[in-house]
Amino acid sequence: MNANTQRSFESVSVGDELSPISIPITLQRLVMEAGANRDFSLIHHDRDVARSTGAADAYMNTFFISGMFERLLREWMGYTGRLNKITNLRMKVFNVVGDTVTFNGRVSELLAAEQQVVLDLWSASEQGTTVTAQATVTLTTV
Amino acid sequence: MSEASWGMYGSWQEAENFLGKVIGQDVAVDAVELGSIRRWLEPKEFACELHTDATVAKSAGFDDVVAPSTMVFTYGLPAYWAPGDGHASMGDEPRQIPIPVIFNVPAPCTLSFASNIDMEFFEPMTVGDVITRTSRLKSIEHKELRVGKGAFMAQEDTYTNQRGENVALVLLTIFRFTPPEKSRDSE
């Protein structure tokens, strides 16, 4: 991604898929993330506490997941796009230590009057689809 | 899912007394600044100069380096310890993330999970901004699920900057419940 990266509204079609991004979930990464996002809920960095609640291991929090979706969208939009909304974000399966989580997106609707693009977002791991959401972004015109 | 020690226990009538009211407000402990942005980007392997380089950010139409939009959650959090607070002792209850709908609203529930989140972004967060989060209890919808009897409780968080401009609006819906074997008579 560089300063010339810029996706225009005219270049987008319904059904376009974003380049997926994958990230391995290690306990160290969760600890780094907790320190950076300041959600110190034990379930996100203490394996024993996470397991006592029914999860297989410590798992990603909402801040981490929504941040990864923002990265996915930013790398697709470029610098001049604007993130308007992430909605209906639902966690279906825990993203736990040991999983490699892939973040995906697909254009579902174009709102020409507002130059806005609606996208379906989802993450997946070895356990299947783990999180779903929708996003709305504004792109510039050529 | 959170354990019982997280939240206040009380009746549904007590919970409904909080509807529409402010249930929590925090002024960010840290202003938006480059170091915290860099540490937030790091575990996500997120390389974007809008968040690190003022020249690039200005060429994209911003006044200065901007924080990622979803970092608003972090900038709305208070300190976990501040001068004047007591010293920790071994065995103290761990301090976790403050979620007012769980911590400050009494309800006859012992467990919870987040079911749905909606977030909308408005003014960008630029270096130097100080964010305030104001939380209101928006709704209570009673429901019995497989995990137990309880209610979907929606917390509306309004994030504003030091100029009073809206930065983000977040609707967090949490299902608070009691498993069947733990039901109490106080409902």
XYZ file of C-alpha atoms in Angstrom:
329
model
C 0.000 0.000 0.000
C 1.429 3.385 -0.955
C 0.340 6.969 -1.455
C -0.797 6.211 -5.007
C -3.150 3.471 -3.901
C -6.674 4.688 -4.487
C -9.769 2.768 -5.537
C -12.409 4.765 -7.404
C -16.143 4.173 -7.120
C -16.380 3.627 -10.896
C -13.916 0.742 -10.782
C -16.034 -1.339 -8.392
C -18.693 -3.919 -9.300
C -21.084 -5.984 -7.221
C -19.450 -9.338 -6.527
C -15.890 -7.989 -6.441
C -13.857 -9.833 -3.832
C -11.242 -8.171 -1.632
C -7.793 -9.721 -1.343
C -8.048 -11.841 1.826
C -5.617 -11.298 4.681
C -4.602 -14.020 7.101
C -3.089 -13.804 10.528
C -1.937 -16.575 12.876
C -3.386 -16.269 16.368
C -0.689 -16.914 18.932
C -0.826 -16.144 22.630
C 1.956 -13.600 22.117
C -0.099 -11.809 19.453
C -3.122 -11.706 21.768
C -0.962 -10.260 24.561
C 0.453 -7.621 22.187
C -3.061 -6.811 21.063
C -4.403 -6.529 24.617
C -1.576 -4.172 25.549
C -2.277 -2.059 22.477
C -6.079 -1.995 22.568
C -6.343 -1.992 26.394
C -9.091 -4.598 26.662
C -7.686 -6.638 29.519
C -10.584 -9.072 29.803
C -8.946 -12.280 30.973
C -10.644 -14.407 28.303
C -8.464 -12.720 25.693
C -5.064 -13.532 27.190
C -5.503 -16.030 30.060
C -5.908 -19.545 28.687
C -7.246 -21.044 31.944
C -9.954 -18.398 32.299
C -10.914 -18.700 28.626
C -11.168 -22.494 28.924
C -13.269 -22.184 32.080
C -15.889 -20.314 30.021
C -16.106 -23.030 27.399
C -13.660 -21.730 24.812
C -10.865 -23.967 23.568
C -8.245 -21.324 24.394
C -7.759 -17.558 24.738
C -9.440 -15.803 21.814
C -9.545 -12.593 19.757
C -11.632 -9.731 21.131
C -14.006 -7.442 19.275
C -11.432 -4.647 19.027
C -8.923 -6.948 17.320
C -11.534 -8.374 14.921
C -12.959 -5.004 13.917
C -9.413 -3.662 13.493
C -8.562 -6.512 11.141
C -11.702 -5.764 9.113
C -10.590 -2.124 8.944
C -7.175 -3.241 7.669
C -8.895 -5.399 5.012
C -11.037 -2.465 3.890
C -8.217 0.091 4.016
C -5.905 -2.040 1.896
C -8.716 -2.367 -0.663
C -9.909 1.282 -0.582
C -6.584 3.047 -0.496
C -5.904 6.282 1.319
C -8.811 8.358 0.067
C -11.633 5.961 0.909
C -13.627 6.538 4.091
C -14.939 3.858 6.416
C -18.512 4.818 7.346
C -19.922 1.790 9.135
C -19.311 -1.737 10.285
C -22.676 -3.217 11.191
C -24.228 -6.426 12.397
C -20.856 -7.754 13.537
C -21.600 -11.184 14.966
C -19.153 -13.577 16.524
C -20.158 -17.136 15.682
C -17.086 -19.138 16.672
C -14.173 -18.121 18.907
C -10.932 -17.263 17.076
C -8.556 -19.030 19.431
C -4.822 -19.488 19.875
C -3.610 -21.919 17.209
C -6.071 -20.755 14.546
C -5.012 -18.958 11.394
C -7.822 -16.494 10.760
C -8.521 -15.150 7.277
C -10.486 -11.923 6.789
C -12.586 -11.631 3.646
C -14.893 -9.181 1.922
C -17.187 -8.994 -1.089
C -19.011 -6.041 -2.640
C -22.753 -6.539 -2.216
C -24.292 -3.207 -3.248
C -23.375 0.098 -4.889
C -25.055 3.331 -3.799
C -24.235 5.616 -6.706
C -25.793 8.804 -5.357
C -23.598 8.684 -2.262
C -20.570 7.002 -3.932
C -20.881 4.388 -1.240
C -20.109 0.692 -1.416
C -21.725 -1.917 0.824
C -19.692 -5.032 1.520
C -20.204 -8.378 3.220
C -17.354 -9.202 5.558
C -16.453 -12.475 7.192
C -13.582 -14.215 8.882
C -12.841 -17.906 8.663
C -10.457 -20.366 10.234
C -9.956 -24.107 10.377
C -13.267 -24.071 12.273
C -15.267 -22.489 9.427
C -16.828 -19.033 9.382
C -16.080 -17.336 12.695
C -17.368 -13.750 12.351
C -19.747 -12.031 9.922
C -20.457 -8.322 9.394
C -21.344 -5.709 6.807
C -19.492 -2.486 6.032
C -20.246 0.723 4.188
C -17.444 2.812 2.721
C -17.286 5.946 0.599
C -14.975 6.006 -2.397
C -13.881 8.943 -4.510
C -14.730 9.281 -8.187
C -12.152 9.456 -10.972
C -18.899 -15.263 28.213
C -18.230 -13.366 31.413
C -18.445 -14.716 34.937
C -20.845 -13.525 37.611
C -18.270 -11.460 39.450
C -18.276 -8.983 36.567
C -21.674 -7.407 36.857
C -24.108 -5.935 39.350
C -26.871 -8.248 40.448
C -30.412 -6.909 40.910
C -33.990 -7.117 39.672
C -35.301 -6.440 36.178
C -37.219 -3.479 37.609
C -33.930 -1.992 38.782
C -32.474 -2.576 35.321
C -35.421 -0.887 33.591
C -34.940 2.206 35.752
C -31.740 2.810 33.763
C -33.430 2.799 30.330
C -32.476 5.871 28.313
C -30.106 7.085 31.003
C -26.358 7.604 31.008
C -24.849 4.501 32.594
C -21.200 5.385 32.189
C -18.900 8.089 30.919
C -15.139 8.051 30.512
C -12.697 10.618 29.225
C -9.764 8.971 27.470
C -6.706 8.590 29.619
C -4.460 9.242 26.614
C -4.865 11.664 23.738
C -4.557 10.308 20.202
C -0.818 10.006 19.616
C 1.649 8.251 17.346
C 3.045 5.742 19.845
C -0.284 4.196 20.776
C -1.323 4.091 17.113
C 1.880 2.276 16.157
C 1.437 -0.283 18.928
C -2.186 -0.840 17.825
C -1.131 -1.412 14.195
C 1.686 -3.804 15.148
C -0.170 -7.016 16.109
C -2.445 -6.590 13.084
C 0.514 -6.208 10.672
C -1.361 -3.150 9.434
C 0.869 -0.964 7.240
C -0.860 2.282 6.320
C 0.859 5.657 6.230
C -2.377 7.531 6.934
C -1.766 6.369 10.488
C 1.955 7.128 10.659
C 2.912 9.885 8.206
C 1.493 13.412 8.386
C 2.443 14.219 4.786
C 0.493 11.240 3.453
C -2.464 11.959 5.756
C -2.583 15.592 4.621
C -2.416 14.603 0.965
C -5.455 12.391 1.585
C -7.396 15.343 3.005
C -6.801 15.026 6.736
C -5.370 17.709 9.014
C -2.709 15.399 10.466
C -2.027 11.729 11.124
C -5.332 9.977 11.801
C -5.953 7.004 14.046
C -7.753 3.996 12.561
C -11.511 4.449 13.002
C -11.974 1.254 15.008
C -9.298 2.409 17.443
C -12.005 4.634 18.928
C -12.792 1.795 21.363
C -9.285 2.055 22.793
C -9.285 5.846 23.009
C -12.574 5.747 24.908
C -11.176 3.708 27.766
C -10.179 5.045 31.181
C -6.955 4.236 33.032
C -6.657 0.929 34.855
C -4.666 2.687 37.551
C -4.028 6.369 38.174
C -2.188 8.355 40.848
C -4.408 8.459 43.916
C -5.773 4.963 43.347
C -4.905 2.328 45.913
C -2.133 -0.186 45.465
C -2.961 -3.658 44.215
C -2.739 -6.683 46.471
C -2.300 -10.306 45.532
C -5.732 -11.894 45.205
C -7.545 -8.707 44.172
C -10.294 -9.125 41.596
C -8.645 -8.577 38.177
C -9.584 -5.284 36.549
C -11.119 -5.975 33.175
C -12.645 -3.804 30.496
C -15.412 -1.500 31.783
C -18.675 -2.322 29.994
C -21.361 -0.226 31.736
C -24.321 -2.364 30.661
C -22.705 -5.238 32.553
C -20.975 -3.444 35.389
C -23.320 -0.596 36.255
C -26.800 -1.892 35.444
C -28.154 -4.377 37.978
C -29.923 -7.386 36.494
C -30.867 -10.871 37.741
C -28.152 -12.501 35.659
C -24.865 -14.218 36.314
C -23.380 -14.571 32.816
C -23.264 -12.614 29.584
C -22.071 -12.656 25.998
C -21.883 -10.003 23.294
C -24.297 -10.818 20.492
C -24.096 -7.955 18.041
C -22.147 -4.757 17.421
C -22.892 -1.869 15.062
C -20.474 1.015 14.664
C -20.717 4.213 12.648
C -17.865 6.667 12.175
C -18.036 10.433 11.693
C -15.187 12.891 12.390
C -11.690 11.401 12.096
C -9.473 11.139 15.180
C -6.345 13.183 14.576
C -3.237 13.411 16.715
C -3.964 15.421 19.862
C -7.690 14.643 20.019
C -9.126 13.562 23.367
C -12.091 11.213 23.165
C -15.002 10.946 25.603
C -17.284 7.909 25.647
C -20.834 8.353 26.945
C -22.854 5.165 27.376
C -26.634 4.924 27.599
C -28.888 1.930 28.155
C -30.949 1.916 24.951
C -33.164 -1.157 25.284
C -33.929 -4.357 27.185
C -35.511 -7.256 25.307
C -36.366 -10.265 27.447
C -35.651 -13.633 25.924
C -35.137 -17.258 26.877
C -32.357 -18.965 24.943
C -30.835 -22.410 25.152
C -28.138 -21.064 27.510
C -30.639 -19.591 29.922
C -33.240 -16.945 30.649
C -32.294 -13.282 30.396
C -32.431 -10.264 28.136
C -30.674 -8.631 25.229
C -29.462 -5.327 26.657
C -28.318 -2.691 24.173
C -25.698 -0.130 25.190
C -25.342 2.931 22.962
C -21.892 4.502 23.151
C -21.404 7.995 21.782
C -17.779 8.980 21.215
C -17.005 12.692 20.975
C -13.821 14.719 20.676
C -12.712 17.717 22.753
C -14.652 20.042 20.403
C -17.875 18.141 21.089
C -17.973 16.671 17.581
C -19.294 13.156 17.099
C -16.538 10.697 16.279
C -18.421 7.416 16.467
C -21.673 5.828 17.554
C -21.549 2.208 18.690
C -24.466 -0.035 19.589
C -23.327 -3.002 21.653
C -25.922 -5.686 22.349
C -25.168 -8.061 25.190
C -27.261 -11.027 26.287
C -27.234 -11.222 30.077
C -28.679 -14.382 31.487
C -28.714 -16.992 34.211
C -28.278 -20.659 33.324
C -31.355 -22.732 34.268
C -29.738 -24.367 37.301
C -28.732 -20.976 38.714
C -32.100 -19.192 38.406
C -32.995 -17.101 41.420
C -36.275 -15.753 42.722
C -35.350 -12.083 42.566
C -36.631 -11.490 39.020
